[in-house]
Amino acid sequence: MAETHQEIVKVWIAPGCIVCDACEGECPEVFDVQEETCVIRPEAMKAEFTRPLTPAIIAAAEGCPVEVIKYETIEVEGPEPWAGQEEAAAAAAPAAGGGGGGGAAKKAGPVIPEGPPDPKWAGLLSTARVSGSRSGGGPAVRTVPVAKVSAEIIASALPGDAPPDAKVAAMVGTGYIRPGGSVAQRIRERAGLTRREATSVAAGTAALLTIAWGSVAATLATMGGALQSYLVPKLTKEPPSSFKAGKISDYPDDGVYEQFKGSQQVWIVRQKGRLFALSTICTHLGCIPNWMAADAKFKCPCHGSGFYMDGVNFEGPAPRPLERFKISLEGDTIVVDKAVKYRAELNQWGLPGSELMV
Amino acid sequence: MLSSMITLAAAAGSSNLEWFKELVNRFSVPEISLPLFFLPLFVLLLVAYKVWTRPLFAGTLLVLFCVFYFGSMAIDENYRAIVMKPDNVPITMMLLGVGFCLWWGFRQAAINDERIKAGQPLIEEDKDDKVLVWPDLVYTELICMVIAATVLIVWSVLLPAPLESPANPAGPPNPSKAPWYFLGLQEMLVYFDPWMAGVVLPGMIITGLIAMPYIDTNPKGNGYYTFAQRKFAITVWLFGFLILWVVLIVFGTFLRGPNWNFFGPFQYWDAHLQVPLTNVNLSELFWGDLLDRPLPANPYVREIVGIVFVFLWICVLPYALARTVMRKMYEQLGSVRFYVMAIHLVVMAMLPLKMVLRWTMHLKYFVNLPEINLNL
């Protein structure tokens, strides 16, 4: 069976190009990266043009990060015509790359092979030219003399230990690495500004940045202040914990007196010669029970806890009796202090202050 | 119009159906209805799933349910007031929705289980239910969005939001009911301390749901409906969801009245109904009834029985299960997975246990240590 190989007869770009310049770096004869997308150069629409460039197109398609480069191949008899070139390039690459390491470190930079251009390097050089022409779109854009970039310029621009790989060389070609000139200068060149203009733009940018960061700082400071006054309020409403509950004569009979239920959350209970102040908060989940006089019990509407008139729990889920508040006499006025609590399960009922003998 | 028709029907029907209402009222108290109705129903649902999911059978069940559920509105005004309260409309929707989803899942499972037994391909293998995002999914979502918005707008116009007067600490509503979706939690709170029923148990529901995909290493049932291959998992899940959540929501909606007492669905909500509910702690049962001695003064000695019981239940029972009835599962899952599962399981089982003990023995708490705010 005769030897065959594949040659590309048609190449196109599917939607989704991210304009990354990678394909143009690999094969500038075919791909033209424009501002918004990448297109196939008109001359590359022909099969005769693309067939010899098959390896470069395949390299571009494989190098495309979004894989939008598509191509169609035919089978051609005979060995690959470019096979020798590839091997030559492969042989040249390590030789050139040796500049960075070992005893050869004294070299100024990687050696760019001269003579008939390796397809890769030829591509890179034309990339530089293409890139230069592309940036000539706007009226104010200064023409960048990259068209004259030669192998020597590239070599001198590259860092000493840079491998002569396509990416670095492409950066040289597209102006990212250039002999001489600071970064700022290159930016100015790109934007087509003079030094004076650039200075004023920089001043304007600095002013805008100051305003922006100032606004952020002011906003944060305001929020911090708000948070601070929220955490440390200047005014706190703390109603006095104790209140006057009338005289003993206001509670003549045994029973539950509800006049302070709404305002103070306290029941005053008189039972068997004792007067005490019960909290209206259910000891189960904090609902407010109702006093059911006919049944002589407090009954919670939330989960059905029940308490006897003395506050002791007897039904439902409440785990402990209602709490008592401190009750005392000032002259003949009853004073209830809600800051002091007496809990039955801690054996605090019966302590002085938990009840008044009447 | 609708309500006047119902009232007319009520006048016609109320006279001779008193025996029926009385029967339902007596039967609906949870200590009777849960063991004699809901649990047998749950068992039937699982055992006879190939029978009741047949479309004709299921349709008949739906008709019967609707006749009882909606027809009862005509014969009793108390029940009608509950069902027609705007707050409770979601309950009706929930019951029908849960019923439909149960039927759908078990129907698919019944067909699949028959096919597996006969060696035929599953339903899911016959059809390719992949759809394109555009336009299929986006259009479906758009249509659903429009329908949902329409339903919400019409609903909010027809049924006014049940707003009440400003909160008054001196007179809370009686009964004070949580939103309908929390009624299951509120029912749990009747049997437990708020720390347990409000924090620990809901927390373990959530950790259990989180742990489920890590515990469950069984690949069966992935991507297809089946019951025969996943009996334990589906039974435990449905017990928790149907009995311990949906049924408790139904109890909270239809049966809990003033003072959180139980009322039949056709019973008048009398705020002064006398219900003997006095309950006692395990310590009082042990020291008082069993040993006939006064309660020890030291609270930890007093509660020792409850502490030992809870320790046995939570710590020793999973170990015992791993050594006996669940030995095979323990070997399949490995110790970490098994104990995570088993602890969630025994904690979940504490709820029905506590409910049964409350109804039968008037048990309040296993451990009652208000001294340190620990009640179980």
XYZ file of C-alpha atoms in Angstrom:
734
model
C 0.000 0.000 0.000
C 1.357 3.339 -1.073
C 2.225 5.905 1.548
C -0.408 8.592 1.949
C -0.833 11.679 4.064
C -3.520 14.251 4.814
C -3.533 17.715 3.348
C -5.895 20.511 4.314
C -8.086 21.780 1.497
C -10.431 23.964 3.471
C -10.167 25.785 6.755
C -12.762 27.844 8.584
C -13.472 29.289 11.997
C -16.487 28.330 14.037
C -18.186 30.945 16.265
C -16.604 31.474 19.656
C -13.236 33.014 18.832
C -11.768 34.873 21.825
C -9.272 36.859 19.719
C -6.219 35.479 21.438
C -3.717 35.750 18.580
C -2.573 32.161 19.078
C -3.533 31.008 15.595
C -1.956 33.973 13.928
C 1.217 33.165 15.805
C 1.178 29.646 14.445
C 0.106 30.338 10.903
C -0.168 33.986 9.888
C -0.496 33.158 6.223
C -3.985 31.840 6.853
C -5.308 33.467 9.999
C -5.879 37.149 10.443
C -6.800 38.150 13.982
C -8.845 41.315 13.821
C -10.317 43.447 16.580
C -13.459 41.390 17.176
C -12.690 37.996 15.741
C -10.318 36.030 13.648
C -10.879 35.533 9.956
C -9.319 33.443 7.221
C -7.361 35.588 4.793
C -9.079 35.709 1.392
C -6.140 34.152 -0.368
C -6.265 31.234 2.005
C -9.676 30.191 0.812
C -8.053 28.112 -1.895
C -6.964 24.552 -1.429
C -3.691 25.138 -3.284
C -2.779 27.741 -0.668
C -3.637 25.714 2.403
C -2.226 22.341 1.362
C 1.461 23.201 1.869
C 0.556 24.914 5.165
C -1.127 21.838 6.584
C 1.241 21.387 9.577
C 1.001 25.034 10.583
C -2.808 25.007 10.335
C -2.998 21.827 12.367
C -0.691 23.385 14.952
C -2.907 26.450 15.039
C -6.051 24.335 15.408
C -4.495 22.365 18.250
C -3.196 25.494 19.887
C -6.533 27.247 19.776
C -7.735 27.448 23.407
C -11.402 27.418 22.400
C -10.959 24.945 19.547
C -12.914 26.860 16.970
C -10.544 26.241 14.064
C -12.008 23.587 11.803
C -10.531 22.116 8.665
C -11.205 19.541 6.022
C -8.531 17.231 4.674
C -8.068 14.995 1.696
C -5.849 12.006 1.384
C -2.878 12.520 -0.873
C -0.521 9.847 -2.086
C 3.145 10.051 -1.346
C 5.180 11.065 1.709
C 4.562 14.332 3.522
C 6.382 17.031 1.524
C 7.082 19.080 4.660
C 8.411 16.197 6.719
C 12.048 17.220 6.138
C 11.413 20.800 7.205
C 9.828 19.729 10.443
C 12.805 17.575 11.301
C 15.195 20.387 10.446
C 13.262 22.757 12.664
C 13.200 20.195 15.441
C 16.947 19.812 15.128
C 17.487 23.554 15.099
C 15.336 24.244 18.123
C 17.444 22.517 20.782
C 20.574 24.012 19.297
C 19.111 27.466 19.561
C 17.609 26.811 22.964
C 20.914 25.831 24.468
C 21.816 29.500 24.875
C 20.157 29.755 28.257
C 21.878 27.057 30.213
C 25.180 25.401 31.000
C 28.448 26.486 29.489
C 26.725 28.364 26.696
C 25.263 30.860 29.171
C 27.615 33.602 28.055
C 25.779 34.042 24.795
C 23.825 37.233 24.484
C 20.650 35.481 23.508
C 19.220 32.662 21.554
C 20.538 32.221 18.117
C 17.993 32.720 15.440
C 18.833 30.403 12.574
C 19.585 32.201 9.394
C 19.144 31.203 5.822
C 15.977 29.695 4.504
C 13.556 30.491 7.302
C 12.250 27.775 9.423
C 8.494 27.939 8.822
C 7.874 28.764 12.467
C 10.249 31.676 12.607
C 9.127 32.926 9.252
C 5.631 32.865 10.595
C 6.676 34.804 13.635
C 8.341 37.500 11.616
C 5.347 37.957 9.418
C 3.212 38.031 12.537
C 5.125 41.086 13.556
C 4.446 42.701 10.242
C 0.780 41.794 10.345
C 0.504 43.110 13.853
C 2.088 46.353 12.869
C -0.257 46.896 10.000
C -3.229 46.007 12.159
C -2.510 48.710 14.706
C -2.572 51.319 11.947
C -6.369 51.509 12.052
C -6.935 54.699 14.012
C -5.956 58.112 12.761
C -3.863 59.075 15.764
C -2.004 55.818 15.931
C 1.658 56.184 15.375
C 3.085 53.755 12.924
C 5.134 51.284 14.858
C 8.215 50.288 12.938
C 7.837 46.634 13.657
C 7.800 45.856 9.994
C 11.563 46.073 10.127
C 11.896 43.600 12.941
C 14.649 41.262 12.004
C 15.990 38.159 13.549
C 18.715 40.175 15.245
C 16.246 42.526 16.842
C 14.209 39.637 18.124
C 17.280 37.971 19.463
C 18.416 41.106 21.254
C 14.974 41.715 22.664
C 14.619 38.266 24.114
C 15.837 37.682 27.621
C 19.050 35.824 27.811
C 17.593 32.544 28.890
C 14.451 32.654 26.792
C 13.839 29.592 24.716
C 13.159 30.484 21.133
C 9.711 29.129 21.341
C 6.830 30.470 19.395
C 5.142 32.252 22.259
C 8.075 34.409 23.245
C 8.925 35.173 19.675
C 5.325 36.057 18.958
C 5.423 38.461 21.878
C 8.434 40.103 20.321
C 6.632 40.255 17.031
C 3.493 41.797 18.414
C 5.395 44.376 20.377
C 5.013 43.012 23.885
C 8.740 42.613 24.106
C 10.744 45.174 22.269
C 14.390 46.197 22.399
C 14.724 49.326 24.452
C 11.907 51.457 25.772
C 10.091 51.270 29.080
C 6.669 49.764 29.604
C 5.187 53.233 29.913
C 6.747 54.219 26.627
C 5.283 51.214 24.924
C 1.856 51.977 26.354
C 2.149 55.512 25.079
C 3.107 54.231 21.689
C 0.165 51.897 21.612
C -2.226 54.677 22.524
C -0.539 57.069 20.140
C 0.155 59.698 22.780
C 3.033 62.050 23.241
C 4.833 62.138 26.537
C 3.114 65.358 27.558
C -0.313 64.036 26.679
C 0.391 60.850 28.508
C 1.388 62.762 31.607
C -1.881 64.673 31.653
C -3.834 61.467 31.100
C -1.962 59.870 33.964
C -2.781 62.834 36.193
C -6.462 62.584 35.257
C -6.457 58.874 35.936
C -4.827 59.432 39.288
C -7.461 62.010 40.185
C -10.281 59.640 39.193
C -8.718 56.828 41.175
C -8.409 59.070 44.196
C -12.088 59.980 43.941
C -13.101 56.328 43.513
C -11.082 55.010 46.431
C -12.087 58.030 48.491
C -15.738 57.192 47.884
C -15.166 53.592 48.921
C -13.385 54.711 52.072
C -16.128 57.228 52.874
C -18.828 54.604 52.383
C -17.023 52.137 54.623
C -16.445 54.805 57.248
C -20.140 55.732 57.210
C -21.144 52.109 57.532
C -18.671 51.631 60.322
C -20.062 54.647 62.120
C -23.596 53.367 61.695
C -22.527 49.981 62.992
C -20.799 51.587 65.923
C -23.833 53.612 66.924
C -25.937 50.504 66.480
C -23.718 48.481 68.766
C -23.198 51.304 71.246
C -26.447 53.272 71.145
C -26.353 56.767 72.576
C -29.813 56.318 74.007
C -31.102 53.127 75.551
C -34.623 52.611 76.686
C -34.499 50.631 79.848
C -37.742 50.963 81.700
C -37.267 50.792 85.425
C -37.326 47.207 86.543
C -39.515 47.913 89.554
C -43.008 49.340 89.675
C -45.521 50.293 92.334
C -48.406 47.866 92.539
C -50.803 49.704 94.824
C -51.629 48.814 98.392
C -52.413 45.544 100.058
C -55.992 46.676 100.368
C -56.187 46.587 96.553
C -55.980 42.779 96.807
C -58.679 41.952 99.308
C -59.527 38.375 98.319
C -57.696 35.261 97.180
C -57.337 35.328 93.428
C -55.296 36.397 90.424
C -55.163 40.123 89.691
C -54.460 40.878 86.060
C -54.182 44.678 85.993
C -50.407 44.556 85.424
C -50.454 41.732 82.862
C -50.414 43.985 79.802
C -48.130 46.740 81.085
C -45.664 44.826 83.263
C -46.146 41.121 82.366
C -46.897 40.379 86.001
C -49.780 38.731 87.782
C -50.318 39.668 91.410
C -51.681 36.603 93.156
C -53.169 36.421 96.649
C -53.463 32.931 97.999
C -53.696 31.562 101.549
C -52.467 34.694 103.235
C -49.594 35.240 100.816
C -49.171 37.867 98.128
C -46.712 37.200 95.301
C -45.878 38.470 91.827
C -45.850 35.835 89.046
C -44.206 36.288 85.682
C -46.616 35.918 82.754
C -43.967 34.196 80.629
C -44.561 30.488 80.135
C -41.504 28.465 81.183
C -41.825 26.262 78.119
C -41.386 28.550 75.112
C -42.238 32.013 76.413
C -45.858 32.415 75.330
C -48.268 34.268 77.603
C -50.771 31.969 79.312
C -54.341 32.943 80.106
C -55.776 32.886 83.628
C -58.862 30.739 83.476
C -60.768 31.665 86.628
C -63.421 28.989 86.234
C -60.807 26.241 86.054
C -58.479 27.995 88.547
C -55.435 27.533 86.333
C -53.131 29.348 83.936
C -53.327 27.782 80.499
C -50.922 28.484 77.661
C -52.455 28.814 74.188
C -49.310 27.704 72.364
C -48.613 24.167 73.578
C -51.148 23.637 76.325
C -48.964 24.016 79.394
C -51.034 24.399 82.546
C -50.110 25.961 85.896
C -51.956 26.031 89.191
C -52.813 29.350 90.747
C -49.537 29.301 92.709
C -47.617 28.974 89.439
C -46.668 25.293 89.714
C -46.745 23.455 86.399
C -48.952 20.387 86.264
C -49.855 19.689 82.652
C -48.453 20.149 79.205
C -44.775 20.471 78.382
C -43.702 23.314 80.727
C -40.689 21.913 82.581
C -40.809 24.167 85.667
C -43.107 26.520 87.575
C -43.688 30.135 86.588
C -41.097 32.522 87.984
C -41.813 34.878 90.854
C -40.540 38.461 91.061
C -39.347 40.237 94.174
C -42.224 41.828 96.048
C -41.791 44.184 99.018
C -43.473 46.954 100.952
C -42.334 50.576 100.967
C -44.484 52.126 103.647
C -47.852 50.755 102.668
C -47.098 50.625 98.935
C -46.324 47.322 97.259
C -43.215 47.421 95.051
C -42.468 44.658 92.549
C -38.882 44.386 91.265
C -38.627 42.366 88.058
C -34.845 42.361 88.169
C -34.913 39.823 90.987
C -36.394 36.412 90.232
C -37.264 33.480 92.473
C -37.358 30.038 90.892
C -39.187 27.199 92.632
C -36.923 24.436 91.309
C -33.962 26.214 92.934
C -35.880 26.288 96.236
C -36.082 30.068 96.139
C -39.784 30.333 96.825
C -40.259 31.142 100.479
C -37.127 33.277 100.625
C -37.738 36.782 101.967
C -38.810 38.922 99.030
C -40.490 36.108 97.139
C -43.804 36.758 98.872
C -45.591 39.039 101.307
C -47.508 37.716 104.277
C -50.807 39.521 104.500
C -72.752 31.615 46.230
C -70.653 28.602 47.086
C -70.979 29.186 50.786
C -74.755 29.672 50.539
C -75.028 26.374 48.704
C -72.977 24.731 51.386
C -75.163 26.251 54.067
C -78.282 24.949 52.320
C -76.783 21.523 52.037
C -75.764 21.780 55.655
C -79.327 22.489 56.742
C -80.520 19.455 54.801
C -77.833 17.088 55.933
C -77.062 18.011 59.498
C -80.111 16.453 61.097
C -79.403 12.762 60.669
C -75.614 12.690 60.524
C -74.926 13.436 64.179
C -73.907 9.835 64.818
C -71.339 10.097 62.034
C -69.850 13.323 63.374
C -69.719 11.920 66.879
C -67.992 8.800 65.591
C -65.392 10.804 63.675
C -64.808 13.097 66.655
C -64.239 10.211 69.031
C -62.057 8.376 66.567
C -59.888 11.328 65.648
C -58.093 11.830 68.959
C -54.469 10.940 68.200
C -54.147 8.150 70.757
C -56.845 6.304 68.779
C -56.422 7.596 65.232
C -52.649 7.266 65.062
C -52.383 3.585 66.020
C -55.725 2.511 64.573
C -55.914 4.609 61.414
C -52.770 6.406 60.295
C -50.261 3.666 61.092
C -52.322 0.849 59.484
C -52.874 3.156 56.518
C -49.127 3.715 56.312
C -48.444 -0.023 56.432
C -51.080 -0.676 53.759
C -49.602 2.057 51.617
C -46.270 0.229 51.605
C -47.478 -3.358 51.539
C -50.198 -3.004 48.926
C -48.510 -0.452 46.702
C -49.023 -2.560 43.611
C -52.764 -2.599 44.240
C -53.733 0.882 45.280
C -51.643 2.625 42.651
C -53.684 1.159 39.792
C -55.301 4.172 38.160
C -58.852 3.010 38.740
C -58.194 2.155 42.380
C -56.306 5.374 43.020
C -59.019 7.409 41.273
C -61.642 5.805 43.513
C -59.551 6.650 46.577
C -59.264 10.255 45.408
C -63.031 10.506 44.899
C -63.718 8.984 48.320
C -61.252 11.338 49.965
C -62.768 14.374 48.254
C -66.310 13.292 49.167
C -65.303 12.952 52.813
C -63.009 15.984 52.914
C -65.140 18.475 51.006
C -68.515 16.833 51.644
C -67.998 17.155 55.389
C -67.988 20.918 54.928
C -71.671 20.675 54.154
C -72.619 18.872 57.341
C -70.595 20.723 59.948
C -69.940 24.402 60.436
C -66.954 23.939 62.747
C -65.155 21.835 60.191
C -66.213 24.208 57.427
C -64.701 27.137 59.320
C -61.386 25.308 59.566
C -61.212 24.245 55.916
C -62.314 27.587 54.523
C -60.019 29.692 56.682
C -57.572 31.392 54.271
C -54.701 30.237 56.488
C -55.624 26.633 55.884
C -56.047 26.619 52.125
C -52.442 25.421 51.705
C -53.288 22.415 53.897
C -55.849 21.213 51.370
C -53.374 21.794 48.572
C -50.680 20.000 50.548
C -52.874 16.947 51.169
C -53.790 16.629 47.501
C -50.217 17.343 46.420
C -48.639 14.820 48.787
C -51.247 12.263 47.739
C -50.525 12.812 44.055
C -46.758 12.633 44.475
C -47.057 9.465 46.558
C -49.278 7.896 43.923
C -46.966 8.921 41.112
C -43.834 7.584 42.786
C -45.399 4.326 43.885
C -47.101 3.824 40.525
C -43.770 4.093 38.715
C -42.159 1.876 41.347
C -44.895 -0.740 40.981
C -44.478 -0.868 37.195
C -40.697 -0.983 37.466
C -40.720 -3.683 40.125
C -42.963 -5.832 37.926
C -40.586 -5.283 35.016
C -37.519 -6.111 37.093
C -39.173 -9.329 38.210
C -40.041 -10.226 34.601
C -36.576 -9.277 33.353
C -37.886 -6.477 31.167
C -36.262 -3.076 30.712
C -37.219 -0.291 33.117
C -39.592 2.525 32.221
C -36.727 4.971 32.382
C -34.750 3.004 29.795
C -37.519 3.220 27.220
C -37.690 6.953 27.120
C -35.102 9.611 26.646
C -36.255 12.548 28.730
C -33.380 14.834 27.857
C -34.553 18.203 26.569
C -32.799 21.147 25.025
C -32.259 24.169 27.231
C -33.368 26.368 24.407
C -36.175 26.383 23.562
C -37.709 23.505 25.544
C -36.572 24.265 29.085
C -36.652 28.041 28.809
C -40.167 27.969 27.396
C -41.336 25.566 30.075
C -39.887 27.791 32.752
C -41.474 30.857 31.214
C -44.876 29.193 31.120
C -44.494 27.954 34.716
C -43.492 31.438 35.811
C -46.574 32.962 34.204
C -48.872 30.321 35.673
C -47.361 30.630 39.152
C -47.608 34.425 39.083
C -51.221 34.226 37.913
C -52.172 31.734 40.599
C -50.522 33.825 43.320
C -52.208 37.026 42.155
C -55.654 35.429 41.855
C -55.192 33.691 45.201
C -54.175 36.874 46.985
C -57.117 38.766 45.481
C -59.743 36.118 46.238
C -58.529 35.134 49.713
C -57.438 38.143 51.731
C -54.353 37.697 53.843
C -55.409 36.710 57.353
C -54.131 39.825 59.085
C -55.179 40.321 62.656
C -55.158 43.192 65.117
C -51.808 44.424 66.473
C -50.124 42.052 68.893
C -51.280 42.471 72.456
C -49.178 40.843 75.147
C -52.135 40.847 77.509
C -54.314 38.789 75.180
C -52.571 36.378 72.840
C -54.766 34.518 70.349
C -56.078 31.255 71.693
C -55.011 28.908 70.202
C -51.774 30.516 69.033
C -50.891 28.572 65.929
C -47.658 28.612 64.035
C -47.739 28.987 60.243
C -49.151 25.805 58.724
C -45.756 24.448 57.645
C -44.461 24.700 61.238
C -47.437 22.973 62.835
C -45.488 19.717 62.856
C -42.776 21.439 64.896
C -45.360 22.955 67.203
C -46.837 19.516 67.767
C -43.365 18.194 68.612
C -43.022 21.019 71.128
C -46.000 19.646 73.035
C -43.953 16.583 73.893
C -40.488 18.071 74.361
C -38.584 20.924 75.867
C -38.091 23.796 73.378
C -34.373 23.109 73.369
C -35.067 19.579 72.115
C -38.063 20.133 69.849
C -37.012 23.548 68.650
C -33.269 23.098 68.172
C -31.986 19.528 68.501
C -34.685 17.624 66.625
C -35.027 20.110 63.714
C -31.233 20.290 63.629
C -31.054 16.518 63.353
C -33.657 16.576 60.579
C -31.299 18.864 58.688
C -28.104 16.959 59.505
C -29.907 13.745 58.580
C -30.888 15.167 55.196
C -27.312 16.364 54.673
C -25.856 13.007 55.711
C -28.227 10.961 53.583
C -26.232 10.961 50.320
C -23.069 10.054 52.237
C -24.675 7.307 54.280
C -26.544 5.781 51.374
C -24.027 3.884 49.270
C -26.605 1.631 47.697
C -26.649 2.307 43.945
C -30.053 0.711 43.492
C -32.841 3.118 42.727
C -30.474 5.669 41.200
C -32.314 7.231 38.293
C -35.316 4.964 38.389
C -38.318 4.345 40.595
C -38.370 1.216 42.692
C -39.716 0.154 46.042
C -38.811 -3.529 46.163
C -35.091 -2.764 46.018
C -35.139 0.069 48.591
C -37.664 -1.034 51.194
C -35.816 0.116 54.321
C -34.758 3.511 52.991
C -38.169 4.411 51.580
C -40.057 3.136 54.627
C -37.932 5.128 57.092
C -38.068 8.236 54.938
C -41.840 8.051 54.466
C -42.417 7.343 58.156
C -40.541 10.512 59.031
C -42.173 12.580 56.337
C -45.753 11.310 56.372
C -46.341 10.325 59.995
C -43.980 12.648 61.838
C -44.501 15.693 59.633
C -47.595 15.684 57.416
C -49.881 13.921 59.897
C -48.681 16.237 62.678
C -49.485 19.247 60.474
C -52.957 17.805 59.922
C -53.373 17.321 63.684
C -52.229 20.865 64.314
C -54.625 22.257 61.744
C -57.794 20.277 62.294
C -57.582 18.940 65.811
C -55.792 21.523 67.949
C -58.141 24.103 69.425
C -58.149 26.623 72.278
C -55.562 25.976 74.995
C -53.978 23.563 72.531
C -56.491 20.916 73.526
C -57.537 18.192 71.112
C -60.895 18.587 69.478
C -62.619 16.401 66.913
C -62.894 17.913 63.449
C -66.651 18.359 63.942
C -66.435 19.571 67.521
C -67.083 23.114 68.710
C -63.909 24.826 69.958
C -64.846 25.434 73.569
C -62.150 27.503 75.293
C -63.274 26.248 78.699
C -63.313 22.584 77.868
C -61.958 20.619 80.838
C -59.414 18.083 79.687
C -57.555 16.021 82.284
C -53.956 16.338 81.192
C -52.015 16.237 84.447
C -48.705 14.604 83.659
C -45.736 13.392 85.624
C -42.024 12.926 85.145
C -40.309 9.577 84.913
C -38.606 10.335 88.236
C -41.967 10.737 89.959
C -43.213 7.490 88.434
C -40.084 5.671 89.556
C -39.574 7.015 93.074
C -43.229 7.652 93.912
C -45.311 4.974 92.176
C -42.760 2.192 91.935
C -40.626 2.535 95.076
C -43.134 4.497 97.137
C -40.452 6.819 98.451
C -40.081 10.593 98.474
C -38.060 12.183 95.650
C -34.346 12.392 96.504
C -33.112 15.909 97.157
C -30.151 15.612 94.803
C -31.522 16.290 91.315
C -29.084 13.918 89.591
C -30.018 11.046 91.887
C -33.661 11.966 91.379
C -33.356 11.749 87.585
C -30.986 8.774 87.461
C -33.529 6.471 85.825
C -34.207 8.917 83.026
C -30.519 9.625 82.520
C -29.761 5.905 82.286
C -32.677 5.382 79.920
C -31.639 8.177 77.563
C -28.049 6.947 77.607
C -29.187 3.444 76.749
C -31.500 4.709 74.036
C -29.050 6.998 72.256
C -25.717 5.329 72.910
C -26.316 1.642 73.525
C -29.305 1.000 71.276
C -27.397 1.773 68.022
C -24.648 -0.591 69.185
C -27.204 -3.270 69.997
C -28.824 -2.797 66.596
C -25.457 -3.174 64.897
C -24.894 -6.441 66.754
C -28.334 -7.929 66.188
C -31.069 -7.036 63.727
C -29.038 -4.622 61.632
C -25.863 -6.664 61.574
C -25.926 -7.051 57.791
C -26.427 -3.353 57.275
C -23.612 -2.583 59.700
C -21.259 -4.764 57.683
C -22.338 -3.119 54.436
C -22.095 0.468 55.627
C -19.119 0.345 57.938
C -19.161 1.713 61.448
C -19.112 5.474 60.792
C -21.936 5.451 58.270
C -23.940 3.012 60.313
C -23.709 4.921 63.586
C -24.530 8.245 61.945
C -27.598 6.592 60.452
C -28.524 4.699 63.619
C -28.252 7.714 65.932
C -30.497 9.737 63.660
C -32.862 6.789 63.559
C -33.152 6.336 67.330
C -33.531 10.080 67.902
C -36.297 10.143 65.328
C -37.920 7.197 67.072
C -37.913 9.145 70.346
C -40.742 11.339 69.061
C -43.361 8.604 68.566
C -42.076 6.905 71.720
C -42.600 10.048 73.744
C -46.023 10.625 72.211
C -47.174 7.117 73.060
C -45.833 7.393 76.614
C -47.542 10.772 77.055
C -50.875 9.331 75.986
C -50.625 6.095 77.898
C -48.634 6.971 81.040
C -49.009 10.790 81.100
C -45.224 10.966 80.962
C -43.893 14.487 80.873
C -40.112 14.115 80.720
C -37.620 11.267 80.862
C -35.113 13.647 82.400
C -36.412 16.776 84.085
C -33.547 18.925 85.313
C -34.890 22.493 85.338
C -32.011 23.268 87.713
C -29.695 23.216 84.708
C -32.375 23.728 82.042
C -32.000 20.212 80.707
C -35.211 18.389 79.891
C -35.549 15.359 77.643
